[in-house]
């Protein structure tokens, strides 16, 4: 007698919205690899009690696969890359692989760590411009340090697009909106290595498709 397939209790679903930069990371990897999930906005919004029923911290992105929910954008990106079979985004050689992961983690700890006070202010609905300006200036300093980890080619690590580029891109897009908004010099234009990286990433068609959705999402949010 043939064994039955394990019963799927959920459709594979990516919980994401157009303004979520962490969610955009997963959309980017899907765009480049051709992998696709059904997408849903978190019920009641990210952080809601309903979303916490699906994913304990209530954050997006979250990915419901079979009978479990996967969390954390980095884990989701790696899951999509490995499941799609297109492993070009996560290089095999351990030295390059560790370089890619190291850049993502350093970006999240230091660049995002520096800018976090601005995000907290934005959540209040009445952001203090001085706090936002200081956070953006601090992030610019961290960006300059981060790019010292980049290689010589235009992308962050090596001559081809990797997970590191896709993880940083959604935040670069947001910062491109917020630096001018708060009147702080934009490191994505002012720092040559960072500007070269951002220009290379924006040449990738799949990146620009996802970025266009994010830009439209932010335009709608700003219009409110
Ligand atoms: N470390 C998480 C961060 C996820 C995160 O903070 N997501 C935001 C949206 S971009 C969120 O869900 N915020 C709602 C909340 O904090 O309640 C990841 O990499 O996935």
GROMACS .gro file of C-alpha atoms and ligand atoms in nm:
model
  244
    1UNK     CA    1   0.000   0.000   0.000
    2UNK     CA    2   0.138   0.338  -0.095
    3UNK     CA    3   0.208   0.584   0.184
    4UNK     CA    4  -0.018   0.884   0.196
    5UNK     CA    5   0.128   1.234   0.151
    6UNK     CA    6   0.131   1.422   0.482
    7UNK     CA    7  -0.183   1.636   0.493
    8UNK     CA    8  -0.121   2.007   0.445
    9UNK     CA    9  -0.301   2.207   0.707
   10UNK     CA   10  -0.230   2.547   0.549
   11UNK     CA   11  -0.172   2.693   0.207
   12UNK     CA   12   0.181   2.834   0.183
   13UNK     CA   13   0.117   3.197   0.265
   14UNK     CA   14   0.348   3.494   0.298
   15UNK     CA   15   0.218   3.758   0.539
   16UNK     CA   16   0.342   4.089   0.408
   17UNK     CA   17   0.236   4.440   0.311
   18UNK     CA   18   0.372   4.684   0.053
   19UNK     CA   19   0.534   4.909   0.316
   20UNK     CA   20   0.721   4.634   0.503
   21UNK     CA   21   1.095   4.648   0.425
   22UNK     CA   22   1.157   4.316   0.600
   23UNK     CA   23   0.875   4.167   0.394
   24UNK     CA   24   1.018   4.319   0.075
   25UNK     CA   25   1.332   4.114   0.134
   26UNK     CA   26   1.133   3.795   0.078
   27UNK     CA   27   0.946   3.939  -0.219
   28UNK     CA   28   1.283   4.031  -0.371
   29UNK     CA   29   1.420   3.681  -0.334
   30UNK     CA   30   1.096   3.544  -0.484
   31UNK     CA   31   1.125   3.794  -0.771
   32UNK     CA   32   1.481   3.689  -0.852
   33UNK     CA   33   1.431   3.312  -0.811
   34UNK     CA   34   1.079   3.296  -0.959
   35UNK     CA   35   0.944   3.137  -0.641
   36UNK     CA   36   0.592   3.242  -0.540
   37UNK     CA   37   0.361   3.217  -0.240
   38UNK     CA   38   0.008   3.331  -0.185
   39UNK     CA   39   0.037   3.670  -0.016
   40UNK     CA   40  -0.186   3.803   0.260
   41UNK     CA   41  -0.175   4.117   0.473
   42UNK     CA   42  -0.148   4.031   0.845
   43UNK     CA   43  -0.505   4.013   0.980
   44UNK     CA   44  -0.564   4.322   1.195
   45UNK     CA   45  -0.220   4.452   1.096
   46UNK     CA   46   0.129   4.354   1.212
   47UNK     CA   47   0.145   4.323   1.590
   48UNK     CA   48  -0.229   4.255   1.625
   49UNK     CA   49  -0.370   3.982   1.847
   50UNK     CA   50  -0.496   3.807   1.533
   51UNK     CA   51  -0.150   3.809   1.378
   52UNK     CA   52  -0.001   3.678   1.704
   53UNK     CA   53  -0.235   3.380   1.669
   54UNK     CA   54  -0.055   3.303   1.343
   55UNK     CA   55   0.299   3.403   1.439
   56UNK     CA   56   0.384   3.453   1.809
   57UNK     CA   57   0.563   3.788   1.782
   58UNK     CA   58   0.302   3.918   1.537
   59UNK     CA   59   0.568   4.044   1.296
   60UNK     CA   60   0.586   4.030   0.921
   61UNK     CA   61   0.714   3.872   0.715
   62UNK     CA   62   0.589   3.537   0.834
   63UNK     CA   63   0.559   3.237   0.610
   64UNK     CA   64   0.303   2.965   0.675
   65UNK     CA   65   0.433   2.644   0.519
   66UNK     CA   66   0.256   2.315   0.576
   67UNK     CA   67   0.192   2.292   0.950
   68UNK     CA   68   0.439   2.553   1.070
   69UNK     CA   69   0.510   2.923   1.054
   70UNK     CA   70   0.855   3.045   0.962
   71UNK     CA   71   0.973   3.380   1.096
   72UNK     CA   72   1.265   3.623   1.051
   73UNK     CA   73   1.333   3.764   0.706
   74UNK     CA   74   1.686   3.620   0.683
   75UNK     CA   75   1.558   3.267   0.749
   76UNK     CA   76   1.278   3.319   0.497
   77UNK     CA   77   1.518   3.445   0.231
   78UNK     CA   78   1.741   3.143   0.277
   79UNK     CA   79   1.438   2.911   0.273
   80UNK     CA   80   1.320   3.053  -0.060
   81UNK     CA   81   1.667   3.035  -0.212
   82UNK     CA   82   1.717   2.674  -0.108
   83UNK     CA   83   1.363   2.564  -0.198
   84UNK     CA   84   1.370   2.733  -0.538
   85UNK     CA   85   1.689   2.548  -0.629
   86UNK     CA   86   1.843   2.874  -0.751
   87UNK     CA   87   2.132   2.905  -0.507
   88UNK     CA   88   2.318   3.180  -0.693
   89UNK     CA   89   2.208   3.433  -0.429
   90UNK     CA   90   2.381   3.243  -0.150
   91UNK     CA   91   2.729   3.149  -0.271
   92UNK     CA   92   2.856   2.799  -0.190
   93UNK     CA   93   3.215   2.871  -0.088
   94UNK     CA   94   3.216   2.917   0.291
   95UNK     CA   95   3.423   3.236   0.279
   96UNK     CA   96   3.179   3.411   0.043
   97UNK     CA   97   2.877   3.268   0.220
   98UNK     CA   98   2.999   3.397   0.555
   99UNK     CA   99   3.078   3.735   0.397
  100UNK     CA  100   2.722   3.762   0.264
  101UNK     CA  101   2.564   3.669   0.597
  102UNK     CA  102   2.806   3.893   0.786
  103UNK     CA  103   2.710   4.198   0.580
  104UNK     CA  104   2.338   4.136   0.640
  105UNK     CA  105   2.385   4.093   1.013
  106UNK     CA  106   2.614   4.397   1.042
  107UNK     CA  107   2.363   4.603   0.840
  108UNK     CA  108   2.082   4.499   1.072
  109UNK     CA  109   2.275   4.548   1.393
  110UNK     CA  110   2.456   4.872   1.317
  111UNK     CA  111   2.278   5.060   1.036
  112UNK     CA  112   1.927   4.963   1.144
  113UNK     CA  113   2.027   4.987   1.510
  114UNK     CA  114   2.134   5.349   1.452
  115UNK     CA  115   1.818   5.445   1.266
  116UNK     CA  116   1.577   5.271   1.503
  117UNK     CA  117   1.492   5.585   1.704
  118UNK     CA  118   1.348   5.732   1.382
  119UNK     CA  119   1.124   5.430   1.326
  120UNK     CA  120   1.004   5.454   1.686
  121UNK     CA  121   0.925   5.822   1.631
  122UNK     CA  122   0.735   5.748   1.309
  123UNK     CA  123   0.518   5.501   1.498
  124UNK     CA  124   0.399   5.777   1.729
  125UNK     CA  125   0.238   5.953   1.432
  126UNK     CA  126   0.401   6.279   1.547
  127UNK     CA  127   0.774   6.226   1.493
  128UNK     CA  128   1.023   6.457   1.662
  129UNK     CA  129   1.232   6.589   1.366
  130UNK     CA  130   1.547   6.635   1.580
  131UNK     CA  131   1.544   6.269   1.688
  132UNK     CA  132   1.481   6.158   1.328
  133UNK     CA  133   1.763   6.374   1.195
  134UNK     CA  134   2.008   6.244   1.458
  135UNK     CA  135   1.911   5.882   1.381
  136UNK     CA  136   1.958   5.932   1.006
  137UNK     CA  137   2.295   6.099   1.060
  138UNK     CA  138   2.406   5.813   1.287
  139UNK     CA  139   2.296   5.559   1.025
  140UNK     CA  140   2.503   5.741   0.760
  141UNK     CA  141   2.814   5.695   0.974
  142UNK     CA  142   2.736   5.323   1.014
  143UNK     CA  143   2.678   5.287   0.639
  144UNK     CA  144   3.027   5.419   0.573
  145UNK     CA  145   3.174   5.159   0.809
  146UNK     CA  146   2.957   4.884   0.658
  147UNK     CA  147   3.083   4.951   0.305
  148UNK     CA  148   3.436   4.874   0.422
  149UNK     CA  149   3.314   4.512   0.431
  150UNK     CA  150   3.204   4.531   0.067
  151UNK     CA  151   3.421   4.389  -0.213
  152UNK     CA  152   3.564   4.584  -0.505
  153UNK     CA  153   3.291   4.492  -0.756
  154UNK     CA  154   2.971   4.697  -0.768
  155UNK     CA  155   2.753   4.459  -0.565
  156UNK     CA  156   2.818   4.415  -0.194
  157UNK     CA  157   2.998   4.083  -0.217
  158UNK     CA  158   3.141   3.982  -0.553
  159UNK     CA  159   3.035   4.058  -0.907
  160UNK     CA  160   2.685   3.915  -0.890
  161UNK     CA  161   2.375   3.987  -0.689
  162UNK     CA  162   2.352   3.807  -0.355
  163UNK     CA  163   2.118   3.783  -0.059
  164UNK     CA  164   2.317   4.067   0.102
  165UNK     CA  165   2.214   4.310  -0.173
  166UNK     CA  166   1.850   4.205  -0.151
  167UNK     CA  167   1.844   4.231   0.228
  168UNK     CA  168   1.978   4.588   0.224
  169UNK     CA  169   1.784   4.718  -0.078
  170UNK     CA  170   1.443   4.781   0.086
  171UNK     CA  171   1.604   4.990   0.358
  172UNK     CA  172   1.807   5.187   0.104
  173UNK     CA  173   1.480   5.267  -0.070
  174UNK     CA  174   1.317   5.388   0.251
  175UNK     CA  175   1.621   5.590   0.350
  176UNK     CA  176   1.614   5.753   0.005
  177UNK     CA  177   1.271   5.884   0.104
  178UNK     CA  178   1.354   5.987   0.460
  179UNK     CA  179   1.694   6.158   0.421
  180UNK     CA  180   1.549   6.436   0.203
  181UNK     CA  181   1.228   6.447   0.407
  182UNK     CA  182   1.427   6.532   0.722
  183UNK     CA  183   1.689   6.745   0.544
  184UNK     CA  184   1.989   6.520   0.616
  185UNK     CA  185   2.255   6.450   0.349
  186UNK     CA  186   2.167   6.119   0.186
  187UNK     CA  187   2.460   5.873   0.216
  188UNK     CA  188   2.321   5.675  -0.078
  189UNK     CA  189   2.413   5.970  -0.296
  190UNK     CA  190   2.697   6.126  -0.094
  191UNK     CA  191   2.904   5.815  -0.018
  192UNK     CA  192   3.062   5.695  -0.347
  193UNK     CA  193   3.088   5.325  -0.258
  194UNK     CA  194   2.731   5.313  -0.131
  195UNK     CA  195   2.603   5.508  -0.432
  196UNK     CA  196   2.783   5.267  -0.669
  197UNK     CA  197   2.626   4.971  -0.487
  198UNK     CA  198   2.276   5.121  -0.495
  199UNK     CA  199   2.301   5.205  -0.868
  200UNK     CA  200   2.405   4.845  -0.945
  201UNK     CA  201   2.121   4.697  -0.740
  202UNK     CA  202   1.864   4.924  -0.903
  203UNK     CA  203   1.970   4.798  -1.246
  204UNK     CA  204   1.822   4.457  -1.159
  205UNK     CA  205   1.470   4.437  -1.306
  206UNK     CA  206   1.327   4.213  -1.032
  207UNK     CA  207   1.453   4.456  -0.768
  208UNK     CA  208   1.286   4.749  -0.937
  209UNK     CA  209   0.952   4.567  -0.961
  210UNK     CA  210   0.943   4.512  -0.585
  211UNK     CA  211   1.078   4.860  -0.515
  212UNK     CA  212   0.798   5.009  -0.727
  213UNK     CA  213   0.539   4.835  -0.507
  214UNK     CA  214   0.712   4.968  -0.196
  215UNK     CA  215   0.730   5.320  -0.335
  216UNK     CA  216   0.359   5.308  -0.418
  217UNK     CA  217   0.285   5.177  -0.067
  218UNK     CA  218   0.480   5.463   0.090
  219UNK     CA  219   0.316   5.719  -0.139
  220UNK     CA  220  -0.024   5.594  -0.016
  221UNK     CA  221   0.093   5.603   0.348
  222UNK     CA  222   0.235   5.957   0.313
  223UNK     CA  223  -0.089   6.075   0.146
  224UNK     CA  224  -0.295   5.975   0.455
  225LIG     N1  225   1.381   4.081   1.265
  225LIG     C1  226   1.254   4.072   1.195
  225LIG     C2  227   1.188   4.209   1.196
  225LIG     C3  228   1.045   4.206   1.147
  225LIG     C4  229   0.973   4.339   1.171
  225LIG     O1  230   1.009   4.417   1.260
  225LIG     N2  231   0.869   4.362   1.092
  225LIG     C5  232   0.789   4.481   1.108
  225LIG     C6  233   0.734   4.525   0.972
  225LIG     S1  234   0.860   4.568   0.855
  225LIG     C7  235   0.668   4.449   1.194
  225LIG     O2  236   0.610   4.344   1.181
  225LIG     N3  237   0.631   4.545   1.281
  225LIG     C8  238   0.512   4.534   1.359
  225LIG     C9  239   0.538   4.530   1.507
  225LIG     O3  240   0.656   4.545   1.547
  225LIG     O4  241   0.443   4.513   1.582
  225LIG    C10  242   1.279   4.019   1.054
  225LIG     O5  243   1.391   4.027   1.005
  225LIG     O6  244   1.184   3.964   0.995
   0.00000   0.00000   0.00000
